Amino acid sequence: IHGTNTIHFRKHTDLLPGRKATYVRNMVDICPQKAKTHRVRYSVGGNLIKYAGNVSTPTANITTAKLVINSVLLTPDATYSCFDISNFYLNTPMNRYEYMWIPVRTIPDAFIEAYNLQPKIYKGFLYMEIRKGMYGLPQAGNLANDRLRKFLEPHGYVPCPVTPGLCKHLHSDLTFTLVVDDFGLKYTNTQDVEDLISF
């Protein structure tokens, strides 16, 4: 598995002045619709993150999604598809690093030895500097959504001015709802979808 450089282990003295570390949350789930059904991951205790920037994300609501689906049913030759961008949310660079601690007892000894983490242990905890988006960070959704929009706009995919989370292509009839990095697409020409995926 290739690393994403999302977190970097740090000594507790390396935290920036005035910053506090939050806790790690263990997330365990069974997702039968996924290729890997049994999932375990860390997320950030976001309730302790003090982020002064914008944390709201203009995503499509359920009414918008239903209207797009109904529009597919009423449009001759229209098709509806869903997809998401694998790890886009998790690979979004942070404009401000955050910090998190994890109990050493939850980390295998082989991992601690392989990454030489013993000198960084402080009172039974390891501290991490978060450099990319992680689940639980209040700003992660907004940062990922902004990054995606900036990437899509030069290719003619623009947000509709009135409806949050609804986007359209300037040169075709393709429209889609967007929830962070999850797409719900309406189209009549398969090539339009292949063009979007190719970016």
Short mmCIF file of C-alpha atoms in Angstrom, two decimals:
data_model
loop_
_atom_site.label_atom_id
_atom_site.label_comp_id
_atom_site.label_asym_id
_atom_site.label_seq_id
_atom_site.Cartn_x
_atom_site.Cartn_y
_atom_site.Cartn_z
CA ILE A 1 0.00 0.00 0.00
CA HIS A 2 1.43 3.35 -1.00
CA GLY A 3 1.40 5.98 1.73
CA THR A 4 -0.31 9.33 1.26
CA ASN A 5 1.82 11.37 3.68
CA THR A 6 -1.35 12.47 5.44
CA ILE A 7 0.12 12.23 8.93
CA HIS A 8 3.63 12.64 10.31
CA PHE A 9 4.57 11.53 13.80
CA ARG A 10 6.02 14.32 15.89
CA LYS A 11 7.39 14.84 19.38
CA HIS A 12 4.88 16.53 21.67
CA THR A 13 7.26 19.50 21.88
CA ASP A 14 7.02 20.02 18.10
CA LEU A 15 3.42 21.26 18.20
CA LEU A 16 3.08 24.86 17.08
CA PRO A 17 2.69 27.38 19.92
CA GLY A 18 -0.88 27.84 21.05
CA ARG A 19 -2.08 24.68 19.30
CA LYS A 20 -3.61 21.69 21.05
CA ALA A 21 -3.83 18.11 19.85
CA THR A 22 -7.18 16.37 19.61
CA TYR A 23 -7.90 12.67 20.09
CA VAL A 24 -8.11 9.87 17.54
CA ARG A 25 -11.37 7.98 16.96
CA ASN A 26 -11.36 4.34 15.85
CA MET A 27 -14.04 3.75 13.20
CA VAL A 28 -15.09 0.16 12.54
CA ASP A 29 -17.75 -0.70 9.96
CA ILE A 30 -18.99 -3.38 7.60
CA CYS A 31 -19.88 -1.99 4.16
CA PRO A 32 -21.30 -4.75 1.93
CA GLN A 33 -21.46 -2.38 -1.06
CA LYS A 34 -17.69 -1.77 -1.01
CA ALA A 35 -14.92 -3.91 -2.50
CA LYS A 36 -13.31 -4.14 0.95
CA THR A 37 -16.29 -4.86 3.16
CA HIS A 38 -14.62 -4.86 6.59
CA ARG A 39 -13.24 -1.39 7.22
CA VAL A 40 -11.22 0.01 10.10
CA ARG A 41 -9.90 3.55 10.01
CA TYR A 42 -8.89 6.44 12.18
CA SER A 43 -10.81 9.67 12.21
CA VAL A 44 -10.13 12.94 13.98
CA GLY A 45 -11.93 14.11 17.10
CA GLY A 46 -13.13 17.18 15.24
CA ASN A 47 -15.09 18.69 18.12
CA LEU A 48 -11.81 19.91 19.64
CA ILE A 49 -10.47 21.49 16.45
CA LYS A 50 -10.59 25.29 16.54
CA TYR A 51 -10.59 26.29 12.87
CA ALA A 52 -11.31 29.94 12.10
CA GLY A 53 -11.93 29.49 8.36
CA ASN A 54 -15.03 28.34 6.50
CA VAL A 55 -16.13 24.79 7.31
CA SER A 56 -19.46 24.69 5.44
CA THR A 57 -19.63 22.89 2.11
CA PRO A 58 -22.19 23.77 -0.61
CA THR A 59 -23.36 20.21 -1.26
CA ALA A 60 -26.52 18.98 -2.92
CA ASN A 61 -29.42 18.19 -0.60
CA ILE A 62 -31.87 15.31 -0.97
CA THR A 63 -34.41 17.46 -2.82
CA THR A 64 -31.86 18.42 -5.47
CA ALA A 65 -30.81 14.78 -5.91
CA LYS A 66 -34.46 13.69 -6.29
CA LEU A 67 -35.12 16.39 -8.89
CA VAL A 68 -32.14 15.27 -10.97
CA ILE A 69 -33.28 11.63 -10.79
CA ASN A 70 -36.84 12.60 -11.77
CA SER A 71 -35.42 14.64 -14.62
CA VAL A 72 -33.63 11.52 -15.88
CA LEU A 73 -36.94 9.62 -15.91
CA LEU A 74 -38.62 12.40 -17.90
CA THR A 75 -35.82 12.98 -20.43
CA PRO A 76 -35.69 10.66 -23.48
CA ASP A 77 -32.45 8.64 -23.67
CA ALA A 78 -31.19 10.05 -20.36
CA THR A 79 -29.11 7.91 -17.99
CA TYR A 80 -28.18 8.30 -14.33
CA SER A 81 -24.87 7.18 -12.83
CA CYS A 82 -23.08 7.58 -9.52
CA PHE A 83 -19.37 7.60 -8.78
CA ASP A 84 -16.90 9.08 -6.37
CA ILE A 85 -13.25 10.05 -6.59
CA SER A 86 -11.21 7.50 -4.70
CA ASN A 87 -9.30 9.12 -1.83
CA PHE A 88 -9.74 12.64 -3.22
CA TYR A 89 -11.18 13.78 0.11
CA LEU A 90 -8.33 12.17 2.00
CA ASN A 91 -5.58 13.55 -0.25
CA THR A 92 -6.55 17.21 -0.03
CA PRO A 93 -3.60 19.27 1.26
CA MET A 94 -4.26 21.26 4.42
CA ASN A 95 -3.63 25.00 4.45
CA ARG A 96 -3.12 24.69 8.22
CA TYR A 97 -1.81 21.55 9.89
CA GLU A 98 -3.72 20.00 12.78
CA TYR A 99 -2.52 17.72 15.57
CA MET A 100 -3.82 14.51 17.09
CA TRP A 101 -2.67 12.02 19.72
CA ILE A 102 -3.08 8.28 19.82
CA PRO A 103 -2.53 5.84 22.72
CA VAL A 104 0.61 3.78 22.12
CA ARG A 105 -1.16 0.65 23.40
CA THR A 106 -3.25 0.63 20.20
CA ILE A 107 -0.21 0.56 17.90
CA PRO A 108 1.58 -2.74 17.18
CA ASP A 109 5.15 -2.97 18.48
CA ALA A 110 6.35 -3.93 15.00
CA PHE A 111 4.99 -0.63 13.63
CA ILE A 112 6.68 1.39 16.38
CA GLU A 113 9.97 -0.37 15.69
CA ALA A 114 9.72 -0.10 11.89
CA TYR A 115 9.20 3.68 12.04
CA ASN A 116 11.48 4.31 15.04
CA LEU A 117 8.67 5.91 17.05
CA GLN A 118 9.92 4.99 20.52
CA PRO A 119 11.75 8.35 21.05
CA LYS A 120 8.52 10.22 20.21
CA ILE A 121 6.34 8.52 22.84
CA TYR A 122 5.25 10.87 25.61
CA LYS A 123 3.31 9.61 28.63
CA GLY A 124 1.90 6.67 26.68
CA PHE A 125 0.88 8.68 23.61
CA LEU A 126 2.18 9.45 20.14
CA TYR A 127 1.47 12.80 18.51
CA MET A 128 0.69 13.25 14.83
CA GLU A 129 0.77 16.25 12.55
CA ILE A 130 -2.12 16.04 10.05
CA ARG A 131 -1.11 17.48 6.67
CA LYS A 132 -3.97 16.26 4.45
CA GLY A 133 -7.70 15.79 4.81
CA MET A 134 -8.98 13.16 7.24
CA TYR A 135 -12.46 12.14 8.27
CA GLY A 136 -13.57 14.17 11.28
CA LEU A 137 -11.71 17.38 10.44
CA PRO A 138 -14.32 20.17 10.28
CA GLN A 139 -12.56 21.92 7.39
CA ALA A 140 -11.76 18.82 5.29
CA GLY A 141 -15.02 18.71 3.32
CA ASN A 142 -14.84 22.38 2.38
CA LEU A 143 -11.18 22.14 1.32
CA ALA A 144 -11.83 19.03 -0.79
CA ASN A 145 -14.89 20.58 -2.43
CA ASP A 146 -13.05 23.82 -3.27
CA ARG A 147 -10.14 21.87 -4.72
CA LEU A 148 -12.45 19.77 -6.87
CA ARG A 149 -14.36 22.79 -8.20
CA LYS A 150 -11.13 24.58 -9.13
CA PHE A 151 -10.02 21.47 -10.97
CA LEU A 152 -13.30 21.04 -12.90
CA GLU A 153 -14.05 24.64 -13.90
CA PRO A 154 -11.32 24.96 -16.58
CA HIS A 155 -12.89 21.91 -18.27
CA GLY A 156 -16.31 23.58 -18.48
CA TYR A 157 -17.96 22.08 -15.37
CA VAL A 158 -19.46 24.92 -13.34
CA PRO A 159 -21.77 25.19 -10.33
CA CYS A 160 -25.31 26.39 -10.97
CA PRO A 161 -25.63 29.87 -9.46
CA VAL A 162 -28.76 29.29 -7.36
CA THR A 163 -28.80 25.61 -6.37
CA PRO A 164 -25.98 24.44 -4.03
CA GLY A 165 -24.31 21.23 -5.13
CA LEU A 166 -25.80 21.24 -8.65
CA CYS A 167 -23.31 21.56 -11.50
CA LYS A 168 -23.52 21.52 -15.28
CA HIS A 169 -21.25 21.23 -18.26
CA LEU A 170 -21.15 24.31 -20.46
CA HIS A 171 -20.82 22.34 -23.71
CA SER A 172 -23.19 19.39 -23.22
CA ASP A 173 -26.40 18.43 -21.42
CA LEU A 174 -24.49 16.68 -18.62
CA THR A 175 -25.53 17.81 -15.15
CA PHE A 176 -24.60 16.39 -11.77
CA THR A 177 -25.13 16.73 -8.07
CA LEU A 178 -22.00 16.97 -5.99
CA VAL A 179 -21.62 16.02 -2.34
CA VAL A 180 -17.95 16.70 -1.48
CA ASP A 181 -16.48 14.19 -3.99
CA ASP A 182 -19.54 12.04 -4.76
CA PHE A 183 -21.22 12.56 -8.14
CA GLY A 184 -24.81 11.87 -9.27
CA LEU A 185 -24.76 12.30 -13.06
CA LYS A 186 -27.53 12.87 -15.61
CA TYR A 187 -26.51 12.59 -19.26
CA THR A 188 -27.67 11.48 -22.70
CA ASN A 189 -24.25 10.96 -24.29
CA THR A 190 -21.93 8.35 -22.76
CA GLN A 191 -18.92 10.13 -24.21
CA ASP A 192 -19.65 13.13 -21.97
CA VAL A 193 -19.24 10.91 -18.89
CA GLU A 194 -16.08 9.31 -20.26
CA ASP A 195 -14.67 12.79 -20.84
CA LEU A 196 -15.40 13.76 -17.23
CA ILE A 197 -13.84 10.57 -15.87
CA SER A 198 -10.75 11.07 -18.04
CA PHE A 199 -9.84 14.29 -16.22
#
